[in-house]
mmCIF file of C-alpha atoms in Angstrom:
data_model
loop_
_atom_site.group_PDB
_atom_site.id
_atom_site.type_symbol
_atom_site.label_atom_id
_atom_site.label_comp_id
_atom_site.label_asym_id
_atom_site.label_seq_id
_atom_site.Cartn_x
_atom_site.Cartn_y
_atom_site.Cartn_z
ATOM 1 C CA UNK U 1 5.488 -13.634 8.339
ATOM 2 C CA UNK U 2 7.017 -10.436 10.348
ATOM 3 C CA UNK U 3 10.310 -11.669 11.606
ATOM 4 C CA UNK U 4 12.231 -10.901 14.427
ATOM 5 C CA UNK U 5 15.784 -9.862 14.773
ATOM 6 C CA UNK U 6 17.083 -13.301 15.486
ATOM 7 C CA UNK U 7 14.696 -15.122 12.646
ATOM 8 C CA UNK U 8 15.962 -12.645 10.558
ATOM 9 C CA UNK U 9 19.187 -13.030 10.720
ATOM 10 C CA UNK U 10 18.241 -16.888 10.083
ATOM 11 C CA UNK U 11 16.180 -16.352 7.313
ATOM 12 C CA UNK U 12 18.925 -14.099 4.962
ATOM 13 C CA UNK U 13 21.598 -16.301 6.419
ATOM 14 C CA UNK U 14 20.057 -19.659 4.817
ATOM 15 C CA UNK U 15 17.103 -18.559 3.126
ATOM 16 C CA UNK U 16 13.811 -21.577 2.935
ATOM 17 C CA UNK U 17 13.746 -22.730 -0.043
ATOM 18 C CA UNK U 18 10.843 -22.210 -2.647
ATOM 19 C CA UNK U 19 9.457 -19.163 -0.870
ATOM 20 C CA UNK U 20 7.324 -16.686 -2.547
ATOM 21 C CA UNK U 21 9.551 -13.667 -2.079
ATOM 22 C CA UNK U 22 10.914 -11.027 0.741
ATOM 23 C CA UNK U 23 10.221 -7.641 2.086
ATOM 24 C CA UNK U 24 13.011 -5.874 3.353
ATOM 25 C CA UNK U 25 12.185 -2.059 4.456
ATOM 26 C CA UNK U 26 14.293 0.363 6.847
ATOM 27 C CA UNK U 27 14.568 4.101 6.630
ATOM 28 C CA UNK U 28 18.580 3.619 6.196
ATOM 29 C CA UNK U 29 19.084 3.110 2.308
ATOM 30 C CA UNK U 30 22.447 1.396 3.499
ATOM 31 C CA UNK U 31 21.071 -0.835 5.926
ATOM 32 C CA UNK U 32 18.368 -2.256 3.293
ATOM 33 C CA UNK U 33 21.054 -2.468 0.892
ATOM 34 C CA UNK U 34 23.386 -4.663 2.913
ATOM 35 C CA UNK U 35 20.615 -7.055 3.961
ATOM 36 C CA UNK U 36 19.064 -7.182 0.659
ATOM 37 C CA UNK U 37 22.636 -8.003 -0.819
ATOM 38 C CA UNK U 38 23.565 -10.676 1.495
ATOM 39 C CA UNK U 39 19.941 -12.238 1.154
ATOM 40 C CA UNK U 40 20.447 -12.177 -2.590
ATOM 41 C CA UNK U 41 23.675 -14.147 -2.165
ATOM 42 C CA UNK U 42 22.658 -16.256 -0.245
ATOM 43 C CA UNK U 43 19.876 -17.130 -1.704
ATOM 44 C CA UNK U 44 21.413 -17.423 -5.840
ATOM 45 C CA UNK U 45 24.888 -18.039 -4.798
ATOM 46 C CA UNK U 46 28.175 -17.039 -5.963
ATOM 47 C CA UNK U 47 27.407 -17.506 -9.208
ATOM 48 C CA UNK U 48 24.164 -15.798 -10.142
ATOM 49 C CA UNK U 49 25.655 -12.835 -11.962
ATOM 50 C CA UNK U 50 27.114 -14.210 -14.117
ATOM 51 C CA UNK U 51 24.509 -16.770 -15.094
ATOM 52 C CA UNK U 52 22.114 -14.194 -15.601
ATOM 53 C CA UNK U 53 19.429 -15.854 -12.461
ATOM 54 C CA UNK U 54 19.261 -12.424 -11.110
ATOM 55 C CA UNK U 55 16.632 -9.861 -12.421
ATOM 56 C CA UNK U 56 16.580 -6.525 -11.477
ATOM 57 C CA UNK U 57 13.298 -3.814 -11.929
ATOM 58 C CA UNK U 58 12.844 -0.263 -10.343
ATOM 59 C CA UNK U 59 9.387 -0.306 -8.508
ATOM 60 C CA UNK U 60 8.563 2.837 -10.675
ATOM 61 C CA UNK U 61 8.484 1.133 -13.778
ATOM 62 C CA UNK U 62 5.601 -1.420 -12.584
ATOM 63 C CA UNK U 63 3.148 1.120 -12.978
ATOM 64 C CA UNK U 64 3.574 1.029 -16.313
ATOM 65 C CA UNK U 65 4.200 -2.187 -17.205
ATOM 66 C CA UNK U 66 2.371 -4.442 -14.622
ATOM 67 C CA UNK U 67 3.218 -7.867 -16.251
ATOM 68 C CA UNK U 68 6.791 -7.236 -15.772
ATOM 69 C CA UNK U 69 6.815 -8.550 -12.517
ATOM 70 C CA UNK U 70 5.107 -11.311 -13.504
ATOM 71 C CA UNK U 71 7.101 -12.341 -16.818
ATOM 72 C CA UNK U 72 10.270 -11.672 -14.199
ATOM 73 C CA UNK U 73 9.282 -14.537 -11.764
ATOM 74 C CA UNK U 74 8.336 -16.848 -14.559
ATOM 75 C CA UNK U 75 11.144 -16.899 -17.027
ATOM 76 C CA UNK U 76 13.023 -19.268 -16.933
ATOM 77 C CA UNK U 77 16.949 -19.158 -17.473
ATOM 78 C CA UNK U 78 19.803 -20.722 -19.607
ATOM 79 C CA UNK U 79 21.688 -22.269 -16.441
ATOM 80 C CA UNK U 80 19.930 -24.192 -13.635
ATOM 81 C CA UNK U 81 19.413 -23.082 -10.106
ATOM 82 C CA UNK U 82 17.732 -20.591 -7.828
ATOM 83 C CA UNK U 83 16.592 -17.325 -9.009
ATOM 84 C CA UNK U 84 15.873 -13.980 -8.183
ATOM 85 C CA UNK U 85 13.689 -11.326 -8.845
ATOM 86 C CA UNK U 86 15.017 -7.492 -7.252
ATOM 87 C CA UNK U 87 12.313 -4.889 -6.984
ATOM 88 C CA UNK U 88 13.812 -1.751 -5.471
ATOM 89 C CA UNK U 89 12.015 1.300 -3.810
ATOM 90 C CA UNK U 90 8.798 0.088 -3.622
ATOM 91 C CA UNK U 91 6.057 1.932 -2.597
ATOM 92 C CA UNK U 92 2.141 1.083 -2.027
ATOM 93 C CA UNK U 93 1.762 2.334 -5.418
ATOM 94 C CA UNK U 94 3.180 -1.184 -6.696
ATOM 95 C CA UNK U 95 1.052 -3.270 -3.705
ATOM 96 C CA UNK U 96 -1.479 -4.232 -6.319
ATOM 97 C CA UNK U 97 1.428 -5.309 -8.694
ATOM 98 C CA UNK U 98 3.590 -7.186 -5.971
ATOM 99 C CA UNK U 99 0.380 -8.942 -4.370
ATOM 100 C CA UNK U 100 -0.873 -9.912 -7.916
ATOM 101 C CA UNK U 101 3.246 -12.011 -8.186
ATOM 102 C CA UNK U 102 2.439 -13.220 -4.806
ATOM 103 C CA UNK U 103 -0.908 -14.928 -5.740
ATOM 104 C CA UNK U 104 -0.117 -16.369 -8.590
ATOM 105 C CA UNK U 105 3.891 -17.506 -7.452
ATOM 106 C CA UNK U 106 4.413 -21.131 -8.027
ATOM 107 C CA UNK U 107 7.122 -23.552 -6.801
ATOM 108 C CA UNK U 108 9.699 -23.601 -8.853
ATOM 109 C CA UNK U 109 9.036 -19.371 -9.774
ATOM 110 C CA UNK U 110 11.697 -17.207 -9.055
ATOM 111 C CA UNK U 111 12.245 -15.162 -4.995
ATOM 112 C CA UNK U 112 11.038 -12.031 -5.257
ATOM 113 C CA UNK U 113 13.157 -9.676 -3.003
ATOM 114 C CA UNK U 114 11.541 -6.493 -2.418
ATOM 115 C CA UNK U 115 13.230 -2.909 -0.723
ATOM 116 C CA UNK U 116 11.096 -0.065 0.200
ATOM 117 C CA UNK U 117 11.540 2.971 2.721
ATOM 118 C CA UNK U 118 10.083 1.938 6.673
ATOM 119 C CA UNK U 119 6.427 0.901 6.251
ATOM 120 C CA UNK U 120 3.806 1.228 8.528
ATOM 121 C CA UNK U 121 1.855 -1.447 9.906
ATOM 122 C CA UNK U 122 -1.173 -0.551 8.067
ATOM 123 C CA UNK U 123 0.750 -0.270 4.807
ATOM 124 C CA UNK U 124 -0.923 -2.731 2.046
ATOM 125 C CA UNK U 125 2.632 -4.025 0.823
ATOM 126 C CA UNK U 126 3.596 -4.466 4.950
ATOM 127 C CA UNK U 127 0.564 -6.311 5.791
ATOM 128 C CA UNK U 128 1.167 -9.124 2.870
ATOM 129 C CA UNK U 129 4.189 -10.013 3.473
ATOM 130 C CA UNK U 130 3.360 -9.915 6.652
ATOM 131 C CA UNK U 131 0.454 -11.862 6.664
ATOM 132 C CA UNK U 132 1.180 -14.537 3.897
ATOM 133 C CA UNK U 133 2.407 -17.898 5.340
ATOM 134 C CA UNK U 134 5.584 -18.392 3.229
ATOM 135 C CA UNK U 135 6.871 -14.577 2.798
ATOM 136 C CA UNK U 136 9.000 -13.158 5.249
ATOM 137 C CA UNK U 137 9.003 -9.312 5.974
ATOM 138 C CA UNK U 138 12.086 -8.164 7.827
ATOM 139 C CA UNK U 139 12.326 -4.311 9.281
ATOM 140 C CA UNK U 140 15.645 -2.970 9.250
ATOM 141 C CA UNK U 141 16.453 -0.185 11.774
ATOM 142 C CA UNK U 142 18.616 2.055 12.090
ATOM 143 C CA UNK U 143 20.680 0.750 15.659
ATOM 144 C CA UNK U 144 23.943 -0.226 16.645
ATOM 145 C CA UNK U 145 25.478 -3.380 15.724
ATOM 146 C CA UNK U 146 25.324 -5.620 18.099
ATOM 147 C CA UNK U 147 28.223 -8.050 19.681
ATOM 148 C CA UNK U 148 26.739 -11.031 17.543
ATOM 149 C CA UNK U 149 26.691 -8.809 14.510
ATOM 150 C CA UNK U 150 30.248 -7.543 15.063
ATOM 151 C CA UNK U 151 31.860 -10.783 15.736
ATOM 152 C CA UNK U 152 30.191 -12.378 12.743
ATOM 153 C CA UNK U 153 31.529 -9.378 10.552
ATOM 154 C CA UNK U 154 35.288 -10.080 11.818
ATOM 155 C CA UNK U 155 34.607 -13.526 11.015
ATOM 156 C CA UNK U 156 34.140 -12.448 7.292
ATOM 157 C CA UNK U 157 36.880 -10.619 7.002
ATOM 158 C CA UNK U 158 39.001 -13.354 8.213
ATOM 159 C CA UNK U 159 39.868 -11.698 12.046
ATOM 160 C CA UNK U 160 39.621 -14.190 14.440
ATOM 161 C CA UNK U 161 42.781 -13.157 16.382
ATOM 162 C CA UNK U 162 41.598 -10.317 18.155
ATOM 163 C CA UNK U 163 43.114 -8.200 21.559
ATOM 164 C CA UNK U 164 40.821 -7.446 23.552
ATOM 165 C CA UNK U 165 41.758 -4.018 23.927
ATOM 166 C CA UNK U 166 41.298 -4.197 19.854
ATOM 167 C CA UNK U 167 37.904 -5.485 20.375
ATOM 168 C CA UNK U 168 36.474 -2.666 22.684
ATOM 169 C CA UNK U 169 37.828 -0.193 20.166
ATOM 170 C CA UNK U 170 35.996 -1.861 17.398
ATOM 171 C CA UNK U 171 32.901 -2.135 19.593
ATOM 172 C CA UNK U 172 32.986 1.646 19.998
ATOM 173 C CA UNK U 173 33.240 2.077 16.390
ATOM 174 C CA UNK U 174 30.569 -0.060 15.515
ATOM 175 C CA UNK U 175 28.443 2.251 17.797
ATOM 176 C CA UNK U 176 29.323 5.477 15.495
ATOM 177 C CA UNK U 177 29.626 3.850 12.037
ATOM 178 C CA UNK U 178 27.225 2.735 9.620
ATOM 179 C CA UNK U 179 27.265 -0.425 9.154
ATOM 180 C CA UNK U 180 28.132 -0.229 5.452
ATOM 181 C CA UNK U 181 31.563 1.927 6.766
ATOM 182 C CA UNK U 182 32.222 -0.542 9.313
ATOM 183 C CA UNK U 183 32.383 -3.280 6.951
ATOM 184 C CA UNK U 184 34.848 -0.933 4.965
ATOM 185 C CA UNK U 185 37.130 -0.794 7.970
ATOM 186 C CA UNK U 186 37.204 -4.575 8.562
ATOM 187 C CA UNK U 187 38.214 -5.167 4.837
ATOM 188 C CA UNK U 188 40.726 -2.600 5.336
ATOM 189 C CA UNK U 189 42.095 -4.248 8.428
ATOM 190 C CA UNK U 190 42.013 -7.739 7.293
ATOM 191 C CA UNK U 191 44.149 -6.273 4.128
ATOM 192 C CA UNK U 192 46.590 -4.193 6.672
ATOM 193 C CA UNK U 193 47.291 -7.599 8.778
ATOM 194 C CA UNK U 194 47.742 -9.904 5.554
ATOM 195 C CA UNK U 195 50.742 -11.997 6.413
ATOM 196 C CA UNK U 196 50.878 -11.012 10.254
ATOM 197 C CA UNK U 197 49.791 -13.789 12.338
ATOM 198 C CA UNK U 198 49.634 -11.750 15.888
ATOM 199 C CA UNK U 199 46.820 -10.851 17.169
ATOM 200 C CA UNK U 200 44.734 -7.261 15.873
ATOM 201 C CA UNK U 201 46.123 -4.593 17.986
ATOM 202 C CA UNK U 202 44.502 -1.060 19.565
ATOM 203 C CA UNK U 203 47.374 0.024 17.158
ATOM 204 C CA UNK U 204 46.615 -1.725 13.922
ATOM 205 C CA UNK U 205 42.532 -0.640 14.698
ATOM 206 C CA UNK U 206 44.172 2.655 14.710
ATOM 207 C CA UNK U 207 45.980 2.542 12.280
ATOM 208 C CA UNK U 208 43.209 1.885 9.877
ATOM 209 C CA UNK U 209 40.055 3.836 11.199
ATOM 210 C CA UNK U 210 38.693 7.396 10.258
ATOM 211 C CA UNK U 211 40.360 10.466 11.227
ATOM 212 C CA UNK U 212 37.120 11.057 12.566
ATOM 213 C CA UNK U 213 33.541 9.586 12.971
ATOM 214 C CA UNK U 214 30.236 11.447 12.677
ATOM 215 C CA UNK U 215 27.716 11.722 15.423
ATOM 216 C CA UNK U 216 24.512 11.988 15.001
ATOM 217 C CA UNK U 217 22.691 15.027 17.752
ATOM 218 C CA UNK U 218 20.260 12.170 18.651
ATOM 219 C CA UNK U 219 23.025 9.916 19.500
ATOM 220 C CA UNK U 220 23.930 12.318 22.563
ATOM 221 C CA UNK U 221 20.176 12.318 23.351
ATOM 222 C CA UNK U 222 19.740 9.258 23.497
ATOM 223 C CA UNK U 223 23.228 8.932 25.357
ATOM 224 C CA UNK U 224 21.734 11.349 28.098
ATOM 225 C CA UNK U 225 18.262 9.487 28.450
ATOM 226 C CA UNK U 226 20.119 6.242 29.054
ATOM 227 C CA UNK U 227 22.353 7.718 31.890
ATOM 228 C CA UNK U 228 25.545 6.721 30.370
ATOM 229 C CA UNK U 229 27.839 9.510 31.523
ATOM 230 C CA UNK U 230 30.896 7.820 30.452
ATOM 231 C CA UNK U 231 29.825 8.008 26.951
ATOM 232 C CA UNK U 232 29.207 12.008 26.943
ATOM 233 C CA UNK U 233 32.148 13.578 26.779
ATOM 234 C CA UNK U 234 33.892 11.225 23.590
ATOM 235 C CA UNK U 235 30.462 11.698 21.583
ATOM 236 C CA UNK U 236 30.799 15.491 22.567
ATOM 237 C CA UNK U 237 34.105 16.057 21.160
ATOM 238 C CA UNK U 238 33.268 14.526 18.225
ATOM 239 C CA UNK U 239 29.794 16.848 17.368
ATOM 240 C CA UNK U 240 32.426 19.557 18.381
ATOM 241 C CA UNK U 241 34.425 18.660 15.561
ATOM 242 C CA UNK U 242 31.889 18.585 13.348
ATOM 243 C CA UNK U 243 30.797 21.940 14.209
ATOM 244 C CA UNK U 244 27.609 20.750 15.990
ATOM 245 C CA UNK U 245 25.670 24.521 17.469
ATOM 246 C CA UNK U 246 25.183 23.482 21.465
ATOM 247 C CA UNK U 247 22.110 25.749 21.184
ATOM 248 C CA UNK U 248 20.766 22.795 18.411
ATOM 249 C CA UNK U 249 21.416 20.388 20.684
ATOM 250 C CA UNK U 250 19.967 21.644 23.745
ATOM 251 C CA UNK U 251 16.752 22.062 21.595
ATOM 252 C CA UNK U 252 16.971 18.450 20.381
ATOM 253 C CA UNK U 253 17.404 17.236 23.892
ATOM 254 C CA UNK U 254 14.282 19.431 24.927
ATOM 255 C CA UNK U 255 12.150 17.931 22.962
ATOM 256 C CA UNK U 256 13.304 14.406 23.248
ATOM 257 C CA UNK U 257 12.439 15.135 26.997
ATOM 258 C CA UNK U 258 9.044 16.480 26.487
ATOM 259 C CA UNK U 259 8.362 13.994 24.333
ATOM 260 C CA UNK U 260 8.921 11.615 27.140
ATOM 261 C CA UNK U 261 7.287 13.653 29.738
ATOM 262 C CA UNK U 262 3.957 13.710 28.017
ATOM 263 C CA UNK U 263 4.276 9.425 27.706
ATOM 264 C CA UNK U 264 5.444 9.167 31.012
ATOM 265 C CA UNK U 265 1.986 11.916 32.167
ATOM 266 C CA UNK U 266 -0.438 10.113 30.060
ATOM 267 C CA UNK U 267 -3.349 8.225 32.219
ATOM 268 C CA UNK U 268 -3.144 5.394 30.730
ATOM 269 C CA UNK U 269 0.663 4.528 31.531
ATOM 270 C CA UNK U 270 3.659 5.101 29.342
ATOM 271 C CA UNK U 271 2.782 2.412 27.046
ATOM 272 C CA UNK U 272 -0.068 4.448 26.060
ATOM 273 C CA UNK U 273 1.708 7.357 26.208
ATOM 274 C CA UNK U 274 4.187 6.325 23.112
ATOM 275 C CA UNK U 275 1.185 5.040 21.758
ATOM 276 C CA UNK U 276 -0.439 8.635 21.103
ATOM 277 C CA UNK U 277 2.372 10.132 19.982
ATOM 278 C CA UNK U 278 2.405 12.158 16.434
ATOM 279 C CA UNK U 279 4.298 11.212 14.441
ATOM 280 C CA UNK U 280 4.254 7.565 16.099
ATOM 281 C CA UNK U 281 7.871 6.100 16.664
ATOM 282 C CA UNK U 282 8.333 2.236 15.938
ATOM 283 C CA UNK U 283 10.832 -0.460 16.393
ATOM 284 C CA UNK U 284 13.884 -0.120 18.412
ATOM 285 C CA UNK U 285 13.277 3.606 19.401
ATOM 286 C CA UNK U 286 9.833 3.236 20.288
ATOM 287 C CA UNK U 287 11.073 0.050 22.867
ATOM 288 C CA UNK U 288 14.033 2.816 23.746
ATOM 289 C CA UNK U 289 11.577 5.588 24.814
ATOM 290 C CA UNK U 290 9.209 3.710 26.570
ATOM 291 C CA UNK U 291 12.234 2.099 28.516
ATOM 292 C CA UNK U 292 13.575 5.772 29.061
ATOM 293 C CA UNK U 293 10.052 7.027 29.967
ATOM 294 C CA UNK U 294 9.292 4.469 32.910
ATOM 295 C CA UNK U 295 12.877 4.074 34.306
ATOM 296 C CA UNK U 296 12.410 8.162 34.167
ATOM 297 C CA UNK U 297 9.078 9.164 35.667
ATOM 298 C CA UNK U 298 7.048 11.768 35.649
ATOM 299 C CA UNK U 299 8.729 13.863 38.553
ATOM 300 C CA UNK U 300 12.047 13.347 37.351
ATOM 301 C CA UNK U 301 11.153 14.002 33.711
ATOM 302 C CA UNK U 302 9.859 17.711 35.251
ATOM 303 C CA UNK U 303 13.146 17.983 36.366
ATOM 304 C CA UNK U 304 15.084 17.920 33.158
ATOM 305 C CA UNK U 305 13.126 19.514 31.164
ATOM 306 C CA UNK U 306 13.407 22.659 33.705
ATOM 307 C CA UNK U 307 16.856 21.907 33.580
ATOM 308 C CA UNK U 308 16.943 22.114 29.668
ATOM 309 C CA UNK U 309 15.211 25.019 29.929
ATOM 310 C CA UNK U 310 16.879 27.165 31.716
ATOM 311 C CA UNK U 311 20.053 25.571 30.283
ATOM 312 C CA UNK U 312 19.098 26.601 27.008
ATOM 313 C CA UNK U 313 17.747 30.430 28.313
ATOM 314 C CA UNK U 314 21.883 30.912 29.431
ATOM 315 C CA UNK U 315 23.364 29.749 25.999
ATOM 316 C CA UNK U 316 21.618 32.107 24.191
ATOM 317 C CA UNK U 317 21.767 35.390 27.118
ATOM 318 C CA UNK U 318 25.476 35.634 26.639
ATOM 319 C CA UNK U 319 27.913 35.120 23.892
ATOM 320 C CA UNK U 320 30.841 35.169 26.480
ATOM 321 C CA UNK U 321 29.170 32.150 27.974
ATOM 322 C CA UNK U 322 31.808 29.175 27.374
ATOM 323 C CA UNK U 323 28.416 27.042 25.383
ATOM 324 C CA UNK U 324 29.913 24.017 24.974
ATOM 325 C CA UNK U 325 31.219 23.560 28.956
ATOM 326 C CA UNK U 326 28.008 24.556 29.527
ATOM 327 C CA UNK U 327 26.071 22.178 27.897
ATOM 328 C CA UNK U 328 28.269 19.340 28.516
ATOM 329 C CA UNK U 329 27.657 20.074 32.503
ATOM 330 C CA UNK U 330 24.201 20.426 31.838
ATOM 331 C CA UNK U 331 24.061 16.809 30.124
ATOM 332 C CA UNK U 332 26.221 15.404 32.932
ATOM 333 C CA UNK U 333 24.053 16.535 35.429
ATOM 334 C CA UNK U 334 21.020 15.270 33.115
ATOM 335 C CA UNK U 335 22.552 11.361 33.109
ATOM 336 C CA UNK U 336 23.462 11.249 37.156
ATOM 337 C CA UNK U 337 19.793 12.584 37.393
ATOM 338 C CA UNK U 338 18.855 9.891 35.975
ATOM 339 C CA UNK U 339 21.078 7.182 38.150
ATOM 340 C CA UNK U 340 19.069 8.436 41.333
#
């Protein structure tokens, strides 16, 4: 079955039992690794470790010895309860391994969890976990987390007292952290307030996160695209800091535009538009470009890419030019562009 977000979530949180197995695939290692963990635990329990009910294999090693899978999801433990079976970085090179487990899984067999990088929709190992009744296959991308994931993270790590001023900070740094670093910062804040019963502060937050956050240049893109001028100039500082070339970032926003100029020109509509692209774009950032590309339009669209253009002509005619004012305007003037 492909699952939604919210089924997801459902799934790892209380996973069915006696289910065949799980694929869980996202281009962000991290991501993958945080579901896959809390899937695992929740699926074995505290325990597991310790008992031995959890079996780890690298995908590379089922090419030459195909039975291991196999022998993995059939043996049977010393201590009771359910099991587990970890395949890691699994490619369609291991499909014919994987779908042979799947076949011949019985109740009572052990979960097979399986990571890989993002697979297509045509990929053999996508389409059988995707197609079999009692698998799940889960895509994990690489998005912000969102005000459901955030509050259930604070709710781990024991924060439950939160200002609200506190909780717009940590919203804004769940928007620039991975959510592996985020996590960090939670278990660092629930350890800072240990034995303080007020509420977290804008001070203890802080207090307690990084001197500095990275952005990513297709944050600011996407930032741009989405008309949210309030958001420019904090994300700007911070590629400043990092030592981000405007020059690179005019180029990146240039082609994100003309990427959604030739969507928003195609015949057939936008939709069809994102369809044709190469490389295709899935998930969350196709739904984001097609969103961008209609709310756009094609006139409009013209528009900033001339403005890119010639943006990106004066960075590079003078080295006196202040770049970074300049680009910053130019991006300002992109996202009210876009409010018309």
């Amino acid at each position: 079955m492909k699952l939604n977000k919210a089924d997801a979530n459902a799934w790892i949180a209380t996973p069915p039992p006696d289910r065949p197995g799980t694929l869980i695939h996202g281009d962000d290692a991290m991501r993958v690794a945080l579901k896959r963990q809390e899937l695992i635990a929740n699926l074995t329990g505290p325990d597991a470790e310790e008992e031995m009910r959890i079996t780890r294999l690298q995908a590379a090693d089922l090419s030459g010895d195909k039975a291991a899978l196999a022998d993995a999801v059939k043996a049977q433990g010393f201590f009771p309860g359910p099991r587990a079976v970890l395949v890691e970085d699994a490619t369609n090179n291991q499909a014919k391994v994987v779908l042979a487990a799947l076949d011949d899984w019985r109740p009572g067999d052990a979960h097979m969890v399986v990571t890989a990088k993002a697979q297509k929709p045509s990929s053999a190992l996508r389409k059988a976990f995707e197609s079999h009744k009692a698998t799940a296959c889960i895509g994990v991308y690489d998005e912000p987390m969102s005000r459901a994931d955030i509050a259930e993270a604070l709710s781990k790590a024991g924060l439950t007292r939160v200002d609200p001023d506190a909780q717009a900070a940590l919203n804004d740094l769940a928007a620039a952290l991975d959510p592996g670093d985020f996590r960090q910062l939670l278990d660092k804040l629930s350890l800072y307030k240990s034995g303080d019963e007020t509420a977290l502060s804008p001070q203890d937050v802080a207090a307690c996160a990084p001197a500095s956050t990275e952005a990513d240049p297709d944050e600011i893109v996407a930032i741009v695209a989405d008309n949210r001028v309030e958001r420019i100039g904090p994300v700007m500082a911070r590629l400043w800091s990092q030592g981000a070339q405007p020059v690179a970032l005019c180029i990146a926003a240039q082609r994100h535009f003309r990427t959604l100029l030739t969507a928003a020109a195609d015949p057939g509509g936008p939709g069809a538009g994102i369809g044709r692209l190469r490389p295709p774009v899935y998930g969350p950032r196709r739904d984001a470009m097609l969103r961008q590309a209609q709310h756009w339009g094609t006139p409009r669209l013209e528009q900033a890419v001339h403005l890119l253009t010639d943006t990106d002509l004066a960075l590079r005619s003078s080295a006196r030019a202040p770049a970074a004012a300049l680009l910053e305007r130019a991006f300002i003037r992109l996202a009210m562009m876009g409010k018309r």
